[in-house]
Short mmCIF file of C-alpha atoms in Angstrom, two decimals:
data_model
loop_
_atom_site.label_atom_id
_atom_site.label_comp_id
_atom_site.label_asym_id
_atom_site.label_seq_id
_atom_site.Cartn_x
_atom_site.Cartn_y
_atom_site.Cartn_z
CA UNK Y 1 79.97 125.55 88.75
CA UNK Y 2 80.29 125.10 85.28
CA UNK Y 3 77.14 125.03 83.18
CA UNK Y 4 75.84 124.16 79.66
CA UNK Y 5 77.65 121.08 77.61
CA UNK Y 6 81.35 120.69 76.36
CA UNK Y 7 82.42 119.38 73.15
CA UNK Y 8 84.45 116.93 75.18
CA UNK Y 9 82.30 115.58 77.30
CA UNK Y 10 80.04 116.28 80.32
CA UNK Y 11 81.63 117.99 83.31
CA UNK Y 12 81.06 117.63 87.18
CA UNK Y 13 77.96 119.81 88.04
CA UNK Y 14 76.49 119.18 84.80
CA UNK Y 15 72.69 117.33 84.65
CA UNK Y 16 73.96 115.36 82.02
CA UNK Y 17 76.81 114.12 84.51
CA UNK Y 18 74.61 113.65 87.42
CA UNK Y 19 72.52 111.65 85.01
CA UNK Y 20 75.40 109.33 83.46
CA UNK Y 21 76.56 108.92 86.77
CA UNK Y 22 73.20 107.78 88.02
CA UNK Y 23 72.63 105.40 85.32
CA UNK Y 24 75.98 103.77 85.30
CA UNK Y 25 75.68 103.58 89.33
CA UNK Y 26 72.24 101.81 89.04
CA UNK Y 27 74.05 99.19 85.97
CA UNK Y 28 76.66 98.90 88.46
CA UNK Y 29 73.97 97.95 91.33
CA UNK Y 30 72.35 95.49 89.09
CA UNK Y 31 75.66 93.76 88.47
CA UNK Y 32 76.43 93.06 92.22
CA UNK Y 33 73.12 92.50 93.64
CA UNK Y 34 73.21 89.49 90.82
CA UNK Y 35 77.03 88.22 91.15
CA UNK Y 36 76.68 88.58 95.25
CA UNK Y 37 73.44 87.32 96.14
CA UNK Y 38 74.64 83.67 96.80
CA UNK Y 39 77.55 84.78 98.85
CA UNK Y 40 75.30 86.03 101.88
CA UNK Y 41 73.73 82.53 102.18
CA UNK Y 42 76.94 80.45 101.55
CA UNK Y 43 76.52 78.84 104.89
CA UNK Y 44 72.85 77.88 104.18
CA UNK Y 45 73.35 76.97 100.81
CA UNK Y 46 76.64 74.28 102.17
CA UNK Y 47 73.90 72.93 105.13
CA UNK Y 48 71.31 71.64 102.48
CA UNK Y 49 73.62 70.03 99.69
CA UNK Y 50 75.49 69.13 102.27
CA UNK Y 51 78.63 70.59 100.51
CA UNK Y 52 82.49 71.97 102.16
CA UNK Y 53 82.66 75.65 102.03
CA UNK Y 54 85.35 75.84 99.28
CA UNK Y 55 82.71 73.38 96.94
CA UNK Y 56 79.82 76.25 97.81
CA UNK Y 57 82.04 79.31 96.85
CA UNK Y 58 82.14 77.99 93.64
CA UNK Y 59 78.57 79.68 93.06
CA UNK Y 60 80.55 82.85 93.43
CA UNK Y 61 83.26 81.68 91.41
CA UNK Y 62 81.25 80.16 88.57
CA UNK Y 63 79.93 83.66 88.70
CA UNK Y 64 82.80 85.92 88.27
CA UNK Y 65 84.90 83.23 86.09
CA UNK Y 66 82.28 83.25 83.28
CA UNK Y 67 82.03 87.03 83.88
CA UNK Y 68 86.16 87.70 82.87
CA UNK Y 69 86.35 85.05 80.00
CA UNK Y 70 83.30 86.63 78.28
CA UNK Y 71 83.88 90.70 79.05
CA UNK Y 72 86.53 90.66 76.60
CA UNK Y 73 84.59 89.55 73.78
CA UNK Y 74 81.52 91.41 74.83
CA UNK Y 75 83.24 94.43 74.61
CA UNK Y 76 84.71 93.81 71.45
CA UNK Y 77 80.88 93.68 70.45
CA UNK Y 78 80.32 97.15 72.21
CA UNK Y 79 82.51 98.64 69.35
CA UNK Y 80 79.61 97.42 66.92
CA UNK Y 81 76.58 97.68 68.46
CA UNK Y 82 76.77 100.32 71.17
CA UNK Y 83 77.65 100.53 75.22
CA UNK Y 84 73.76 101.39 76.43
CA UNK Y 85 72.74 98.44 73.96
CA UNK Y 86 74.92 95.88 74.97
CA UNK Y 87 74.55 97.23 78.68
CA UNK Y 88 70.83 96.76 78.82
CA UNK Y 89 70.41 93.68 77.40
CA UNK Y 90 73.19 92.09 79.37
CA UNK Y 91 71.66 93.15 82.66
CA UNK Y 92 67.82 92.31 81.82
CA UNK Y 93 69.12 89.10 80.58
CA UNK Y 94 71.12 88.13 84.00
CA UNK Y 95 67.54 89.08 85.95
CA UNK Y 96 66.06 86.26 83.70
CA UNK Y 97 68.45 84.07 85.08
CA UNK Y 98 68.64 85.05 88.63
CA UNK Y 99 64.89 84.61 88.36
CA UNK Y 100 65.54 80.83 87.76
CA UNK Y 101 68.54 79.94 90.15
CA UNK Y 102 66.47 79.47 93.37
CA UNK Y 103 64.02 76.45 91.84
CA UNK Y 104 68.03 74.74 91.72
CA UNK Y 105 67.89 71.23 93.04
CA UNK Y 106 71.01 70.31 93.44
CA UNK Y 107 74.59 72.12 93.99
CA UNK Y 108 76.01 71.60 90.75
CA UNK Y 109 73.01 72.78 88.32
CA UNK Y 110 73.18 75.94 90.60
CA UNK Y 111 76.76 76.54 89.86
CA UNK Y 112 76.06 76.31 86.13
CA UNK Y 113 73.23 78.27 86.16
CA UNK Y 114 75.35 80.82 87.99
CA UNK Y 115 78.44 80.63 85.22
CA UNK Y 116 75.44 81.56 83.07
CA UNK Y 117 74.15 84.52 84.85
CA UNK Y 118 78.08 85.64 84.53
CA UNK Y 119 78.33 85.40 80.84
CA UNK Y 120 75.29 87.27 80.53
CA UNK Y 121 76.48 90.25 83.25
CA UNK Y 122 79.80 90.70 81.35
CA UNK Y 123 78.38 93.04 78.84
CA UNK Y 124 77.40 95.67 81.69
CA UNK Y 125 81.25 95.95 83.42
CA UNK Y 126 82.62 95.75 79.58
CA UNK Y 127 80.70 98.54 78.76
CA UNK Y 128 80.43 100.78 81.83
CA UNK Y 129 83.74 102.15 81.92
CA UNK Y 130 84.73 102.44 78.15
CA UNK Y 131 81.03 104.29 78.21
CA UNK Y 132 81.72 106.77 80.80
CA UNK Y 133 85.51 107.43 78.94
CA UNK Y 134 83.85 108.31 75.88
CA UNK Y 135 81.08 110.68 77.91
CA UNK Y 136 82.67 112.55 80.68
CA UNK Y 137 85.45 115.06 80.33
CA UNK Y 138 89.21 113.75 80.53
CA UNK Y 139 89.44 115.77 83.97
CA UNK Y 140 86.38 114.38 85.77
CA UNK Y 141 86.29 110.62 84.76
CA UNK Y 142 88.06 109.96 88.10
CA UNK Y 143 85.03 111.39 90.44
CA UNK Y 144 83.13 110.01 87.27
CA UNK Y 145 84.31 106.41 88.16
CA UNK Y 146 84.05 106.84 91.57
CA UNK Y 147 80.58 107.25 91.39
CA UNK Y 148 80.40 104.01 89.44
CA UNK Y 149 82.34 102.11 92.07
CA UNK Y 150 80.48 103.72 94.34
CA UNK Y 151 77.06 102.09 92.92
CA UNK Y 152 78.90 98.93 92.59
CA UNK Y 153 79.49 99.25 96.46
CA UNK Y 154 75.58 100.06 97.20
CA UNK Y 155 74.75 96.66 94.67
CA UNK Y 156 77.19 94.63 96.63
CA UNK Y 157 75.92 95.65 99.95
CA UNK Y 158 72.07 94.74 98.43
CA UNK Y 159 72.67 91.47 97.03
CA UNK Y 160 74.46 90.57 99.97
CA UNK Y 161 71.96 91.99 102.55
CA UNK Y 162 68.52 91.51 101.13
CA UNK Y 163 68.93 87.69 101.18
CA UNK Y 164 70.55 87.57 104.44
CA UNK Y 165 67.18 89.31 106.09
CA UNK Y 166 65.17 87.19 104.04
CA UNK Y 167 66.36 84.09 106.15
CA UNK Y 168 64.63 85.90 109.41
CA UNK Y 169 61.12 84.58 106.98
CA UNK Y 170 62.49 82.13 104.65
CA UNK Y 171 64.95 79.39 103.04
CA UNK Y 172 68.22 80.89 100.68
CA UNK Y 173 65.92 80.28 97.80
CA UNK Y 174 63.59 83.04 98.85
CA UNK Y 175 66.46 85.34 99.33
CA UNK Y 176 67.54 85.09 95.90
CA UNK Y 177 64.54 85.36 94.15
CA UNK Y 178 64.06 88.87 96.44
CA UNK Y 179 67.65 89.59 94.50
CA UNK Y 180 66.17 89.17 91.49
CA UNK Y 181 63.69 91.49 91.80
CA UNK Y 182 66.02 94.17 93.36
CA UNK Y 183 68.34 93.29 90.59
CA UNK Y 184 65.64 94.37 87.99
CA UNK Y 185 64.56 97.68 89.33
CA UNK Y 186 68.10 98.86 88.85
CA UNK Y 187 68.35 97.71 85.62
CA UNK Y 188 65.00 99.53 84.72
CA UNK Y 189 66.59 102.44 86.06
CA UNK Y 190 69.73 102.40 83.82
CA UNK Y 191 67.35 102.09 80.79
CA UNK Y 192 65.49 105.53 82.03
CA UNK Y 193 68.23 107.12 82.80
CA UNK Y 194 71.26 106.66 80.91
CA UNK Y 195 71.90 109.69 78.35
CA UNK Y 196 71.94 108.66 74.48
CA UNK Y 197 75.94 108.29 73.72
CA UNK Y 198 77.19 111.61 72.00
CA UNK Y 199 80.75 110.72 71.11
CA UNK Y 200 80.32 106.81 69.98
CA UNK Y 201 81.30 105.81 66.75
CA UNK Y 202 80.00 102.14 65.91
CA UNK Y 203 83.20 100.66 64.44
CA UNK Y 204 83.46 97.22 62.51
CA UNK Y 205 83.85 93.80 64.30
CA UNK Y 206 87.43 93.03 63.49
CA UNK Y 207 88.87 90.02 66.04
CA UNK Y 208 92.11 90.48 64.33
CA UNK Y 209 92.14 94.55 64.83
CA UNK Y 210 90.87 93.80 68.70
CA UNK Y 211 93.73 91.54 69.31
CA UNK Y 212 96.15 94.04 68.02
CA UNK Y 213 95.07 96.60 70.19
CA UNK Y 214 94.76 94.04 73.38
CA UNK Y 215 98.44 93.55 72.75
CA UNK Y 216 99.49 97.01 73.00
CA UNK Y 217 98.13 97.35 76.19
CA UNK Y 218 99.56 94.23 77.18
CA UNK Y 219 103.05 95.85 76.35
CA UNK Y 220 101.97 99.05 78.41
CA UNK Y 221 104.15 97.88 81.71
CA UNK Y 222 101.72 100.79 83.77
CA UNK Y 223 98.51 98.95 82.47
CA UNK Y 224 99.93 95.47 82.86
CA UNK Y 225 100.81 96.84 86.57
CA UNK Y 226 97.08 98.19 86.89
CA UNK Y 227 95.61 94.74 85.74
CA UNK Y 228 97.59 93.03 88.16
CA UNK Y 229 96.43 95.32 91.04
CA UNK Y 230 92.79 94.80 89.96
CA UNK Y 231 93.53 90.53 89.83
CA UNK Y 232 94.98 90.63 93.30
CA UNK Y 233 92.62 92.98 95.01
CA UNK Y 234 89.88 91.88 93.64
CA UNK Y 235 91.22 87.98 94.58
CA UNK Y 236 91.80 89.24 98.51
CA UNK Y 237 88.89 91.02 98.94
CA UNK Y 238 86.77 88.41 97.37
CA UNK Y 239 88.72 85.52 99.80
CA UNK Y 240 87.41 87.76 103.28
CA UNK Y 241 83.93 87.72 102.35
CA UNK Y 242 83.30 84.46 101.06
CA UNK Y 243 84.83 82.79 104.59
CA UNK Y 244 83.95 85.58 106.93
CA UNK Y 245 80.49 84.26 107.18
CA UNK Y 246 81.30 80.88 108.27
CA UNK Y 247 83.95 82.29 110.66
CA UNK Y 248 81.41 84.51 112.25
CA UNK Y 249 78.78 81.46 112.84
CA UNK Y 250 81.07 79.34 114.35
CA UNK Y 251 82.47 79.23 118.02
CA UNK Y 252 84.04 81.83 119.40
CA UNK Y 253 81.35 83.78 117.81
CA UNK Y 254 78.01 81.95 117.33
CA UNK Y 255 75.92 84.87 115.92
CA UNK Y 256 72.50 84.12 114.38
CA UNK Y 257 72.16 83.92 110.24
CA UNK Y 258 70.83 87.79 110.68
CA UNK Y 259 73.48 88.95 112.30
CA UNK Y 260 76.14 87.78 110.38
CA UNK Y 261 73.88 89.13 107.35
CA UNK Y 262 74.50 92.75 108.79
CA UNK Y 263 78.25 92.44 108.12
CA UNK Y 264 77.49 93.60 104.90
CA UNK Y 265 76.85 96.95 105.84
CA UNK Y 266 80.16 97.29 105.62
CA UNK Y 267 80.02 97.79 102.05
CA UNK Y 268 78.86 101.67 102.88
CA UNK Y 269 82.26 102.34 103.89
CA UNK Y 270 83.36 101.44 100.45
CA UNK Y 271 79.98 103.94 98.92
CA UNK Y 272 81.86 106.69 100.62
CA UNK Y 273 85.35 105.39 100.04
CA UNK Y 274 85.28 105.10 96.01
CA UNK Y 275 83.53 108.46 95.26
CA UNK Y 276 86.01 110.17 97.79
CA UNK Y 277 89.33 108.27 96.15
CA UNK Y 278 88.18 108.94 92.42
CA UNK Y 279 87.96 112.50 93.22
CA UNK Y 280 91.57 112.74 95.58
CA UNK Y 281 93.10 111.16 92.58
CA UNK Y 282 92.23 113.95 90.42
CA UNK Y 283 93.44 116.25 92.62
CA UNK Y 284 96.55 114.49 94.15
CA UNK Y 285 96.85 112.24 91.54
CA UNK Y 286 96.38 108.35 91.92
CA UNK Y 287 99.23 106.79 92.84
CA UNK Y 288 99.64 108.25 96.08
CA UNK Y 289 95.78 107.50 96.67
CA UNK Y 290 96.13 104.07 95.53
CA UNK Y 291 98.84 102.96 97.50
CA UNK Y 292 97.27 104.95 100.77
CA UNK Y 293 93.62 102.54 99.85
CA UNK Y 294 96.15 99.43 99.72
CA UNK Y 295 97.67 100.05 103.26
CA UNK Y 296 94.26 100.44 104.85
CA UNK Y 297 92.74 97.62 103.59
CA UNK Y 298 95.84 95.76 104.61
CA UNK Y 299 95.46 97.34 108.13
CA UNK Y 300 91.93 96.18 108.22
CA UNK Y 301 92.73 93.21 107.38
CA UNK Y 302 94.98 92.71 110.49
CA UNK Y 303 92.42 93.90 112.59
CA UNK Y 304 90.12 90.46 111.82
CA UNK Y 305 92.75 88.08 112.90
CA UNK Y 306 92.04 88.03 116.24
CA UNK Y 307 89.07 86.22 117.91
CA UNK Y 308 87.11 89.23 119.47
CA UNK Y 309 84.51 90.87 118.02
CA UNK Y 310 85.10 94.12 117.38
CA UNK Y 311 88.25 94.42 116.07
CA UNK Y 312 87.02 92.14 113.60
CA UNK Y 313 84.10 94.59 112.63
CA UNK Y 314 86.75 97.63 112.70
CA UNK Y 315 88.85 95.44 110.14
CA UNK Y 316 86.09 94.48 108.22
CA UNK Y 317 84.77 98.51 107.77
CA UNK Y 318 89.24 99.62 106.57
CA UNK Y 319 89.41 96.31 104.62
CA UNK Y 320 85.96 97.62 102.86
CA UNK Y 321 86.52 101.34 102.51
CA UNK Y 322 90.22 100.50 101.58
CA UNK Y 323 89.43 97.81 98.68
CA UNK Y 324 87.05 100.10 97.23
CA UNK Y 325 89.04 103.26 97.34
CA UNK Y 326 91.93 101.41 95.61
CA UNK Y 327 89.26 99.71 92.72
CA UNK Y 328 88.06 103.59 92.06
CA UNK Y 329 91.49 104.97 91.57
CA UNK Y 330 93.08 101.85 89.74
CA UNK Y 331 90.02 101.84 87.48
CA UNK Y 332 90.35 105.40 86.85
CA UNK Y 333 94.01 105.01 86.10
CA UNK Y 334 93.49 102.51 83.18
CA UNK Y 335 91.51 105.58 81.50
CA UNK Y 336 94.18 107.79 81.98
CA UNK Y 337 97.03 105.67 80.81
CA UNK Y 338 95.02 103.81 77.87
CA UNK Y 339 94.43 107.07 75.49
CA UNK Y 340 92.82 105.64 72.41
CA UNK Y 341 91.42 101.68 72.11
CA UNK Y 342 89.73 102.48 76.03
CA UNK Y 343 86.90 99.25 75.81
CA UNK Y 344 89.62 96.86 74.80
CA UNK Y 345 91.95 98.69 78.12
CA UNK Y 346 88.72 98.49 80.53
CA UNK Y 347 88.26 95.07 79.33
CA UNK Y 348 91.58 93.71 80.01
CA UNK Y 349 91.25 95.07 83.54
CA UNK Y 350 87.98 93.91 84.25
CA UNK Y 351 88.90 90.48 82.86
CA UNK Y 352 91.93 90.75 85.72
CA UNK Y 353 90.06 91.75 88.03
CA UNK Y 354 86.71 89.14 88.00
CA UNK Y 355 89.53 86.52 87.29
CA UNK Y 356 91.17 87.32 90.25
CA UNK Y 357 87.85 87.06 92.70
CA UNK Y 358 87.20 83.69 90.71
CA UNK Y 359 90.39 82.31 91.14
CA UNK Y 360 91.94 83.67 93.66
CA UNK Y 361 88.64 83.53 95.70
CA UNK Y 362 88.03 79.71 95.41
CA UNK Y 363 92.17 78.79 96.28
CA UNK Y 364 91.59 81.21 99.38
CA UNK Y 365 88.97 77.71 100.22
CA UNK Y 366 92.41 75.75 100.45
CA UNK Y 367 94.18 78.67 103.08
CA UNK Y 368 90.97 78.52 104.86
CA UNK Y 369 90.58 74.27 104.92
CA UNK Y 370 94.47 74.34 106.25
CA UNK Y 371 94.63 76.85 108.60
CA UNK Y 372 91.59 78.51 108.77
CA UNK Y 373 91.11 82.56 109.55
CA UNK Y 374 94.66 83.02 110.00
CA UNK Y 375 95.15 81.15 106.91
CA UNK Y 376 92.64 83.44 104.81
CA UNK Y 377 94.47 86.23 107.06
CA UNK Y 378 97.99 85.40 105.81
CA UNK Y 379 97.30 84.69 101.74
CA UNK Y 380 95.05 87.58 101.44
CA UNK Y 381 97.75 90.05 103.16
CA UNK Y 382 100.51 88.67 100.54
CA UNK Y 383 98.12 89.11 97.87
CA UNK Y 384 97.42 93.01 99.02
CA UNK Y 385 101.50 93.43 99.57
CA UNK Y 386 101.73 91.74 95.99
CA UNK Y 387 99.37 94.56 94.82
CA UNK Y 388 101.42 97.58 96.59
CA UNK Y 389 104.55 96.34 95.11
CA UNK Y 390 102.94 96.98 91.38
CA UNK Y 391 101.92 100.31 92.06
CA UNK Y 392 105.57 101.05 93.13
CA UNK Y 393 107.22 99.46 90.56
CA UNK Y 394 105.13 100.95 87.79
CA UNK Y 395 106.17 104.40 88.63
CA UNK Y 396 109.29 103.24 86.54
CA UNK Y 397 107.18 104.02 83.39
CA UNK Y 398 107.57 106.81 81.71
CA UNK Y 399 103.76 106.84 80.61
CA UNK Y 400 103.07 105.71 84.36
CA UNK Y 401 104.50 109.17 85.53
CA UNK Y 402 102.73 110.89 82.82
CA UNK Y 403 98.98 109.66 84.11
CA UNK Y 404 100.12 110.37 87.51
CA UNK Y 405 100.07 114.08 87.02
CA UNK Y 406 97.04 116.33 88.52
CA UNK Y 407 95.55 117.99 86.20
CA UNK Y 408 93.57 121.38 87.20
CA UNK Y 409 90.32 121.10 88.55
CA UNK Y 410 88.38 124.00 87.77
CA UNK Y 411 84.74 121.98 88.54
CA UNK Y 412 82.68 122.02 91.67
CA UNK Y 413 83.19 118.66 92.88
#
């Protein structure tokens, strides 16, 4: 175990890592409890507006849409004013809002109140990963990241869950305010725990600078490959979740609200899944782990097609752990490949990759509408395929094969 600091940043083993990892974990909770909460009580939410299920995912979409058109520009603003600034006052400002969203009265003044919350939650994705870049040593920001997915896993599986057991004792609208309230005690604990930034240097606003160095990495074939991945992942993975609950409540099935609500625990496959990839790609190198997440949550997602039970909850645990491993490593990659101008490379992929669960999620409604589960089934396999095929083609980059290289590991991990 390696002990005391490094000029060039904080190592695995370290208490400042443990604490950096901790406090982007808990940012990363307070994002998903927020931008999930609604999708748990989808079905309940369609009963009393008396809306289609593609018209209710739009409270997910309205969420994650606002979320990639602002983390650009919110990130831009990290460059000025600080990642733990911008950070906390996004995610304190998104409680406010989630405090508000269950006195709704009608559909449509809940989707716009969710497209709020998601401008106001794009500063803490924007600044997460750009934050841990700067903090953690080169050779440990993939276990690093995976920690952060990791969280994001844990918040996903919260938001999803606490409002689902809340219908045992109440409407949606008590569900979402119990969100809220888990939503803030992470984002207290961010505040208290997050180390002061040690290698951030506040840099002048410059829009025309920004969109210089967004082009760049928009020339960068391996990053355009790695936003892609993110966009169609992120789109599939999005697509089972928002329609799995109303396949589950309906015949053959006909479980009770609860019971559908414990799907959700398959988000700890993804806890273990994320930490576990981040650190195999610093050791095998991420490519090979990316591609290996990207076949299992295709496999998983095979294994929900058919109307019986348990393969369906077998699918739903590889789709899980196989999205998430995949989001780790991919994530991690844009760090390696994007070596200088890292907010305005995170950005661009997190921008791909909330676009992709807003759009892609709410044209998955149409798959669903036309054929149902085996339509979902079908466009969210091409969409994985889609995804493997820009990991392989990538490799045809020189700077590709470069960041694909293992570096030693000479940490405890």
């Amino acid at each position: 175990m390696l002990t005391g600091m490094t000029v060039t940043g904080y190592r695995v083993g370290e208490r400042g890592f443990r604490r950096i990892t901790l406090a982007v974990s808990a940012a990363g909770m307070t994002t998903f409890v927020a931008m999930y909460a609604a999708q748990a009580v989808l079905p309940q939410i369609a009963t009393e507006f008396d809306s289609s299920p593609a018209a209710t995912a739009l409270t997910i979409s309205a969420t994650t849409g606002m979320l990639a058109l602002m983390v650009v520009p919110i990130s831009v603003l990290s460059e000025r004013f600080g990642r733990l600034r911008i950070m906390s006052v996004s995610a304190l400002l998104s409680v406010v809002i989630g405090l508000l969203q269950p006195w709704a009265p009608s559909l449509e003044l809940l989707v716009a109140m969710r497209g709020l919350q998601g401008i106001a939650l794009a500063g803490v994705p924007a600044t997460a990963m750009a934050y841990l870049a700067e903090e953690v040593h080169p050779d440990d920001v993939g276990a690093a990241m995976g920690k952060y997915i990791a969280g994001t896993t844990l918040g996903g599986l919260a938001g999803r869950l606490i409002p689902s057991l809340t219908l045992e004792v109440g409407t949606w609208r008590w569900g979402m305010m119990a969100a809220a309230a888990a939503s803030f005690c992470f984002a207290t604990a961010t505040a208290f725990l997050a180390p002061k930034s040690r290698h951030f240097v506040a840099r002048p606003v410059g829009w025309r600078t920004t969109a210089s160095h967004l082009k760049t990495h928009l020339k960068t074939p391996a990053l355009v490959a790695m936003f892609g991945t993110g966009f169609l992942l992120m789109g599939g993975f999005v697509s089972v979740y928002n329609f799995l609950g109303f396949r589950l409540l309906a015949a053959p099935f006909d479980l009770p609200d609860v019971v559908v609500g414990l799907i959700f625990l398959m988000f700890l496959a993804g806890t273990v899944s994320a930490s576990a990839a981040g650190r195999l790609a610093d050791r095998l190198g991420p490519r090979r782990v990316l591609v290996t997440s990207e076949m299992v949550m295709l496999g998983g997602l095979l294994l929900t097609w058919p109307d019986h039970l348990v393969p369906v909850l077998i699918g739903a645990f590889l789709l899980t752990a196989g999205f998430f491993g995949a989001h780790a490593v991919a994530s991690g990659w844009v760090g390696r490949l994007a070596t200088e101008h890292r907010a305005e490379a995170s950005s661009l992929y997190l921008l791909a990759y909330y676009a992709g669960s807003s759009v892609m999620g709410a044209l998955a409604g149409l798959a669903f509408a036309a054929a149902a589960w085996t339509g979902v089934v079908l466009y969210v396999g091409g969409l994985v395929l889609a995804a493997a095929a820009l990991v392989v083609a990538s490799q045809r980059s020189r700077v590709a094969r470069a960041a694909d290289t293992v570096t030693p590991c000479d940490s405890v991990l």
